[in-house]
Coordinates of C-alpha atoms and ligand atoms in Angstrom, one line a residue:
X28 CA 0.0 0.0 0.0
X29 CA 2.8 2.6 1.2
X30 CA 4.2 1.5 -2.1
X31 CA 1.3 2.9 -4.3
X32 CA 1.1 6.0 -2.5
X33 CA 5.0 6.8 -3.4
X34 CA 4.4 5.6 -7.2
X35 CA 1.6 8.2 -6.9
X36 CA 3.5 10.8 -5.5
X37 CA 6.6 10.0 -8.0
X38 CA 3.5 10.2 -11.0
X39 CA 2.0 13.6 -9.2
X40 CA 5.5 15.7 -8.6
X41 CA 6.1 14.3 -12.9
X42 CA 2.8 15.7 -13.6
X43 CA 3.2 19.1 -11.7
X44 CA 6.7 19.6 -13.1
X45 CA 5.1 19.3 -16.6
X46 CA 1.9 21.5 -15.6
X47 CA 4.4 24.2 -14.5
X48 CA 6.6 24.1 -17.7
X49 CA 3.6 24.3 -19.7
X50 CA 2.6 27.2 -17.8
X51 CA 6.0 29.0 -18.3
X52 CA 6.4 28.0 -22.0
X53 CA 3.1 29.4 -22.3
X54 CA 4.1 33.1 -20.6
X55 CA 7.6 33.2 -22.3
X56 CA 5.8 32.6 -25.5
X57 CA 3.4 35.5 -25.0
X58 CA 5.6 37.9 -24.0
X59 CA 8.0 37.0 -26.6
X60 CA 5.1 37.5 -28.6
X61 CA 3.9 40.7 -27.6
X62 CA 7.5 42.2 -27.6
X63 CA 8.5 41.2 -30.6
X64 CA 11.8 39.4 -29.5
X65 CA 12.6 35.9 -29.7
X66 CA 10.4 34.4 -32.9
X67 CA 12.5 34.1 -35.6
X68 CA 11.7 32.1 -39.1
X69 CA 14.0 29.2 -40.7
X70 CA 14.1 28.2 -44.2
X71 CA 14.0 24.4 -45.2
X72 CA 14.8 24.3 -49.4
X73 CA 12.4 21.9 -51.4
X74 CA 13.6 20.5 -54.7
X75 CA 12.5 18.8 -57.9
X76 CA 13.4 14.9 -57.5
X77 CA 14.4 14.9 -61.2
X78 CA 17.3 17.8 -61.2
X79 CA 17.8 18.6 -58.0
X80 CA 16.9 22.7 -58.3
X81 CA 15.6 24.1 -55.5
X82 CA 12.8 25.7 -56.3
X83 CA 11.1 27.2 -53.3
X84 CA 11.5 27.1 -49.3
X85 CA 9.5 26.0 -46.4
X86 CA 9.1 28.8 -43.4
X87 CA 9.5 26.8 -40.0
X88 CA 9.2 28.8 -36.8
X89 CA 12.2 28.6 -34.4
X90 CA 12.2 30.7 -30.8
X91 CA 15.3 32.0 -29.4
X92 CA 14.0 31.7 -25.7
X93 CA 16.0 34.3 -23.3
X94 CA 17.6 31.5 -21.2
X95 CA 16.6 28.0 -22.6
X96 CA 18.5 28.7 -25.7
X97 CA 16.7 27.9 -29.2
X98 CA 13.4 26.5 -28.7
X99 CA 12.2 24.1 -31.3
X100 CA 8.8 23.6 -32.7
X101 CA 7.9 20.0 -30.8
X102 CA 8.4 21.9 -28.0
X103 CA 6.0 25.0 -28.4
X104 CA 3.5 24.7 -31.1
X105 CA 1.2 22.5 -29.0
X106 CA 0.7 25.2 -25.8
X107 CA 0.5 27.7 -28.8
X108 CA -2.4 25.6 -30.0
X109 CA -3.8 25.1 -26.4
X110 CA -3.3 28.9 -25.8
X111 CA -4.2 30.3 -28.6
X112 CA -1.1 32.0 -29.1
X113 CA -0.6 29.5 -32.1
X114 CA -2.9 32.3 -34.4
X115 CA -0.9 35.6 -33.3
X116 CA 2.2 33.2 -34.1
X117 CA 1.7 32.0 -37.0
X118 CA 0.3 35.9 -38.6
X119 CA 3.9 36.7 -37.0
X120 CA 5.5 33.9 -39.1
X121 CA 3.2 34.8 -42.2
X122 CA 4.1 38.0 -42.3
X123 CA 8.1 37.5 -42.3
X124 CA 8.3 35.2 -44.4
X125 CA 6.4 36.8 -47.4
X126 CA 8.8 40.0 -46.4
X127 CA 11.6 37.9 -46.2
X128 CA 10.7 36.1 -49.4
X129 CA 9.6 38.7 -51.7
X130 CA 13.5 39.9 -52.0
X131 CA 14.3 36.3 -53.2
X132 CA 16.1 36.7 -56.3
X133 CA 15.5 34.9 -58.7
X134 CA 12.0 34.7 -56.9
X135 CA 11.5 30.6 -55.3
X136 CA 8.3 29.6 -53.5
X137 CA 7.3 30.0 -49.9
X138 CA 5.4 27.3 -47.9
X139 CA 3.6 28.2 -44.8
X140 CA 2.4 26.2 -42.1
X141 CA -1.1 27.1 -40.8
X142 CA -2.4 24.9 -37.7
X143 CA -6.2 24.0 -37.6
X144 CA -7.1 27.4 -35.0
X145 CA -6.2 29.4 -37.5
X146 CA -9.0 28.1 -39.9
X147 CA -11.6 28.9 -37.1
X148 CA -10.3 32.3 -35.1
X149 CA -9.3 35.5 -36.2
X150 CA -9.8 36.3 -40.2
X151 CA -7.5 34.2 -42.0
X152 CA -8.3 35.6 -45.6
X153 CA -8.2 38.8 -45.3
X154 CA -5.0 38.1 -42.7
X155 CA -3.1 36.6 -45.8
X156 CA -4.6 39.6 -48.2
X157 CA -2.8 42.1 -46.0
X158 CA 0.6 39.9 -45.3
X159 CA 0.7 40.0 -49.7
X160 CA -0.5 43.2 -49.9
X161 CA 1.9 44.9 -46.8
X162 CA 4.8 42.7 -48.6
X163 CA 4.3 42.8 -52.2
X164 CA 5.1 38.8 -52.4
X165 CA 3.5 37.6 -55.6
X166 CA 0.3 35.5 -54.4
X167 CA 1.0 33.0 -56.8
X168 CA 4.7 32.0 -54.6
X169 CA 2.7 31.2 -51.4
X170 CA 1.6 28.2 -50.5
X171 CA 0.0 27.4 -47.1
X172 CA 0.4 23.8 -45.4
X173 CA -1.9 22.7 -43.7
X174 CA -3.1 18.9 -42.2
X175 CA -5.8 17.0 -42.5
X176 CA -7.7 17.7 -38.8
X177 CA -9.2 20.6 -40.4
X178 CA -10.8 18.7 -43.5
X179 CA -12.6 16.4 -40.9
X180 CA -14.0 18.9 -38.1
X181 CA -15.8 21.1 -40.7
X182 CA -15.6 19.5 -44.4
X183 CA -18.0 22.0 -45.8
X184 CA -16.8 25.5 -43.9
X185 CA -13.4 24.6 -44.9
X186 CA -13.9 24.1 -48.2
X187 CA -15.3 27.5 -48.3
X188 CA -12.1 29.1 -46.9
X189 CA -10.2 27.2 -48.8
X190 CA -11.6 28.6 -52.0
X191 CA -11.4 31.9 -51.2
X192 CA -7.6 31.3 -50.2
X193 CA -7.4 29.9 -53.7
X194 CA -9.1 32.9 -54.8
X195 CA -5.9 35.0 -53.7
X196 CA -3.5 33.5 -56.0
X197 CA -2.6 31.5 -53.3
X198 CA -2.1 27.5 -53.4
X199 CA -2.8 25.0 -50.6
X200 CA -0.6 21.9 -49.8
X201 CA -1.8 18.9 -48.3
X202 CA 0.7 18.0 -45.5
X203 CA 1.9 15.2 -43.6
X204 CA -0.1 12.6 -46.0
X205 CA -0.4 9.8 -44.4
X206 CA -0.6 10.3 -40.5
X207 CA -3.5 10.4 -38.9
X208 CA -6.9 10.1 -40.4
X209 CA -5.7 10.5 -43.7
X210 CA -7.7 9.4 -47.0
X211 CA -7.3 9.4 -50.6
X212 CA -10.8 10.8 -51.1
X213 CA -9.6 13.9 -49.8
X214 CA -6.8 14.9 -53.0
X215 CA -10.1 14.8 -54.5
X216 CA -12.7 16.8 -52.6
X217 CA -10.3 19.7 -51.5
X218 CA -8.7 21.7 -54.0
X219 CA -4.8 21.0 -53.0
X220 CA -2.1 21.7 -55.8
X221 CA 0.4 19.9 -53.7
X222 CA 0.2 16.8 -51.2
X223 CA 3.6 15.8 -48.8
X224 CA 4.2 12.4 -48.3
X225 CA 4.9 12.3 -44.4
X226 CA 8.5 11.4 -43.7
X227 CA 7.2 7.8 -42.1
X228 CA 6.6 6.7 -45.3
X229 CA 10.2 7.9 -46.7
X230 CA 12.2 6.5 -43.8
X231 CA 10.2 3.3 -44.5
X232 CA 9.5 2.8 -48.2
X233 CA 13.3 1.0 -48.6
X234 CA 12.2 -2.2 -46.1
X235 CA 8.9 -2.6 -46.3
X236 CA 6.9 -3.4 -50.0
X237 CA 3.8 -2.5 -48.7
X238 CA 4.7 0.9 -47.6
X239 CA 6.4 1.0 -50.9
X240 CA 2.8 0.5 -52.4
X241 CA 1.1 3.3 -50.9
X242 CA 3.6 5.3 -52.0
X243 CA 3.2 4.1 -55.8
X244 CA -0.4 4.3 -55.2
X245 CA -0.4 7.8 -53.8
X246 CA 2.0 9.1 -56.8
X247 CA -0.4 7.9 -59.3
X248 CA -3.9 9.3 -57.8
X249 CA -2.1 12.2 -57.1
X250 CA -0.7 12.5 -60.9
X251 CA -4.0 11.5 -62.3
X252 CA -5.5 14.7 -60.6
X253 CA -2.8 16.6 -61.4
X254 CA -2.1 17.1 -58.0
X255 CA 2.1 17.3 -57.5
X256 CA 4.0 15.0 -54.2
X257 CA 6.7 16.1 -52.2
X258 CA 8.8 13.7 -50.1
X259 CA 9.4 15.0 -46.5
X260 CA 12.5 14.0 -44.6
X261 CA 14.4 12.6 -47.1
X262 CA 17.9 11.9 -45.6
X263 CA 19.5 9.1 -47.9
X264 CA 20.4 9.0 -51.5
X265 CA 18.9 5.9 -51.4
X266 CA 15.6 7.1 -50.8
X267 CA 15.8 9.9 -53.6
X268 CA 17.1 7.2 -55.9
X269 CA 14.1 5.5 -55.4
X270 CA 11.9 8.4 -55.1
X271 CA 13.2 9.5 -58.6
X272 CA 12.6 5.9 -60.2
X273 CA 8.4 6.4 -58.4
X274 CA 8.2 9.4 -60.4
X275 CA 8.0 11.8 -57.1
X276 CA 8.2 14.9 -57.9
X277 CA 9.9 17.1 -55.0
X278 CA 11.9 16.3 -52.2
X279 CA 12.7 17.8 -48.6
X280 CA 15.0 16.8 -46.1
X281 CA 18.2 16.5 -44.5
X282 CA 19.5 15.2 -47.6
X283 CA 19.2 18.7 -49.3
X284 CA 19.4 20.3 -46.4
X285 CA 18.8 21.1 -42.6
X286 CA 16.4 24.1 -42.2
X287 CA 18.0 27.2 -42.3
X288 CA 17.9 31.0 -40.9
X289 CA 17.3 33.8 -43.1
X290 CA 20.9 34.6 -43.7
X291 CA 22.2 30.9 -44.7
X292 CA 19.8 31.2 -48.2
X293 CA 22.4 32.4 -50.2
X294 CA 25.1 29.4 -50.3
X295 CA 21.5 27.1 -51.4
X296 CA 20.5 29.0 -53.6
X297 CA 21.6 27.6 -57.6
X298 CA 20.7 23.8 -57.0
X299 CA 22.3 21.2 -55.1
X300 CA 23.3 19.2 -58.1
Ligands
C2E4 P1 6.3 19.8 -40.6 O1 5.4 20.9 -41.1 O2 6.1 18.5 -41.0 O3 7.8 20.3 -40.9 C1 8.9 19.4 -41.2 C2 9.7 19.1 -40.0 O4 10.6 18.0 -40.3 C3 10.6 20.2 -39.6 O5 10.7 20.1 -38.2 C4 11.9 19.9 -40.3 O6 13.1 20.5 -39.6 C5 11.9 18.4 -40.1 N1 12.7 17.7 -41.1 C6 12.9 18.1 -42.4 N2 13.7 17.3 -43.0 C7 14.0 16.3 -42.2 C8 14.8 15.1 -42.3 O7 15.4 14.7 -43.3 N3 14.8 14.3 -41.1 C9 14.2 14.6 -40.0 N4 14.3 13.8 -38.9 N5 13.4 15.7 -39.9 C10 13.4 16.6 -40.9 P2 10.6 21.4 -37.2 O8 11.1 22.7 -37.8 O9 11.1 21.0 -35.9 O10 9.0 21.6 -37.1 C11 8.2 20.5 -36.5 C12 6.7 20.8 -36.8 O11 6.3 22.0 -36.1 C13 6.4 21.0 -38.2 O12 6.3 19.8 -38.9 C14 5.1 21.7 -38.1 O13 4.0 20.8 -37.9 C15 5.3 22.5 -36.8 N6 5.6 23.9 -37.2 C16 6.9 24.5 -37.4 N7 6.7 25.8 -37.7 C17 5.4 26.1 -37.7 C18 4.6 27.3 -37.9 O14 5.1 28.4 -38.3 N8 3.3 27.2 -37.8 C19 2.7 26.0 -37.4 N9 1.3 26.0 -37.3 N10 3.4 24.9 -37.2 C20 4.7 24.9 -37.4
CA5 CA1 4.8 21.6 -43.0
CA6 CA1 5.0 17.8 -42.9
CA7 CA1 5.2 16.7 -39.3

């Protein structure tokens, strides 16, 4: 019995320690947020399987926290979503990356994350009208990733949104394909331009057939809608070799390259051969 009560204990203190980080991530976060300090935006390249050009880069939010050092996504994007934060955040992340990317010479595309809140507070179109507009980025650059919880809580209010994103200029991208409660029957009831193949599927495709299937089967739905595939976390040149014999058609990872700040762009830019 005394036994159970210090397992308890042990399991209460755990639980309180991780109540009280929460709680602190949460106020750093804000006032990061509301002073302006701290948020920065990194810049993974995506390239075409068949040449290797990089043609455009995806925005991922990185926080330079005052005293834990750089704070990564895993670690912060679910008590922004639990907050709310997540839909000041990602405007904040929006808004540098299209001023960030409309100096891009020669001009690439920009992908942006936008989490499920977003879709449901706050004005998201007219948000992205006024991050183009305040930037000057060229509507038909962006792209905005977003997963596949949205498509299921509200099918019919999200197509809606989605349209009038699409109405912009702006293209939507299907991401992490394959997680969750994904199904085909989505590439074709939403209007997405671009679908990535979650990096479980990369990291697996080389042992396992059947995960090699899905991936042929997902490459040719997707071609017959016209609809293009990016690989995520493609690390080996084994996988792009195989990738490139599938008929993907882009490919992001470490492979290319790690995610990079604003600064780093240059050296990528020209292709990676
Ligand atoms: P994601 O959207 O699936 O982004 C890809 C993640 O995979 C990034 O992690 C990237 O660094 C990592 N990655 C890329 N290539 C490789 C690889 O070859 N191997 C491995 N192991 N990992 C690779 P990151 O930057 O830590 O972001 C994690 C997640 O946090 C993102 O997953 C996305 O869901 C979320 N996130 C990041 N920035 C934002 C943002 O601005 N807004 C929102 N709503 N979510 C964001
Ligand atoms: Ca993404
Ligand atoms: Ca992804
Ligand atoms: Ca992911």
């Amino acid at each position: 019995k005394a036994d159970g009560r210090d397992r308890w204990c042990a399991y209460s203190e755990e639980f309180d320690r991780t109540f009280r980080h929460r709680q602190s991530t949460e106020a750093d976060l804000r006032e990061a947020l509301l002073t302006e300090t701290g948020i920065e935006v990194y810049y993974q390249p995506i390239a075409t399987v068949s040449s290797g050009e990089v043609i455009g880069f995806e925005a991922l939010a990185r926080w330079r926290h005052p005293t834990r050092g750089m704070v990564m996504p895993d670690d912060f994007i679910q008590v922004a979503e639990a907050s709310g934060l997540i839909v000041l955040l990602g405007e904040r992340i929006l808004r540098q990356a299209c001023q960030d990317a409309a100096s891009w010479s020669p001009p690439l595309r920009l992908s942006v994350n936008v989490s499920p809140l977003q879709f449901v507070q706050g004005d998201l179109v007219n948000m992205i009208a006024g991050a183009l507009a305040d930037s000057g980025l060229d509507p038909q650059l962006l792209e905005l990733e977003m997963t596949e919880g949205v498509l299921i809580d509200d099918a019919s209010g999200t197509l809606l949104l989605l349209n009038r994103i699409r109405a912009l200029g702006v293209s939507i991208v299907l991401d992490d394909f394959g997680t969750g409660f994904s199904s085909l029957s989505y590439l074709q009831h939403f209007p997405f331009s671009k679908v990535k193949l979650d990096k479980s599927f990369i990291t697996d495709m080389l042992e396992n057939c059947d995960v090699t299937s899905i991936v042929k089967a997902v490459l040719a739905l997707s071609k017959s809608l016209n609809i293009a595939v990016v690989a995520e976390g493609v690390e080996t040149s084994a996988q792009l070799e195989l990738l490139r014999e599938l008929g993907c058609d882009q490919a992001q990872g470490y492979l290319i390259s790690r995610p990079l700040p604003i600064n780093g762009l240059s050296e990528i830019l020209g292709g990676i051969g």
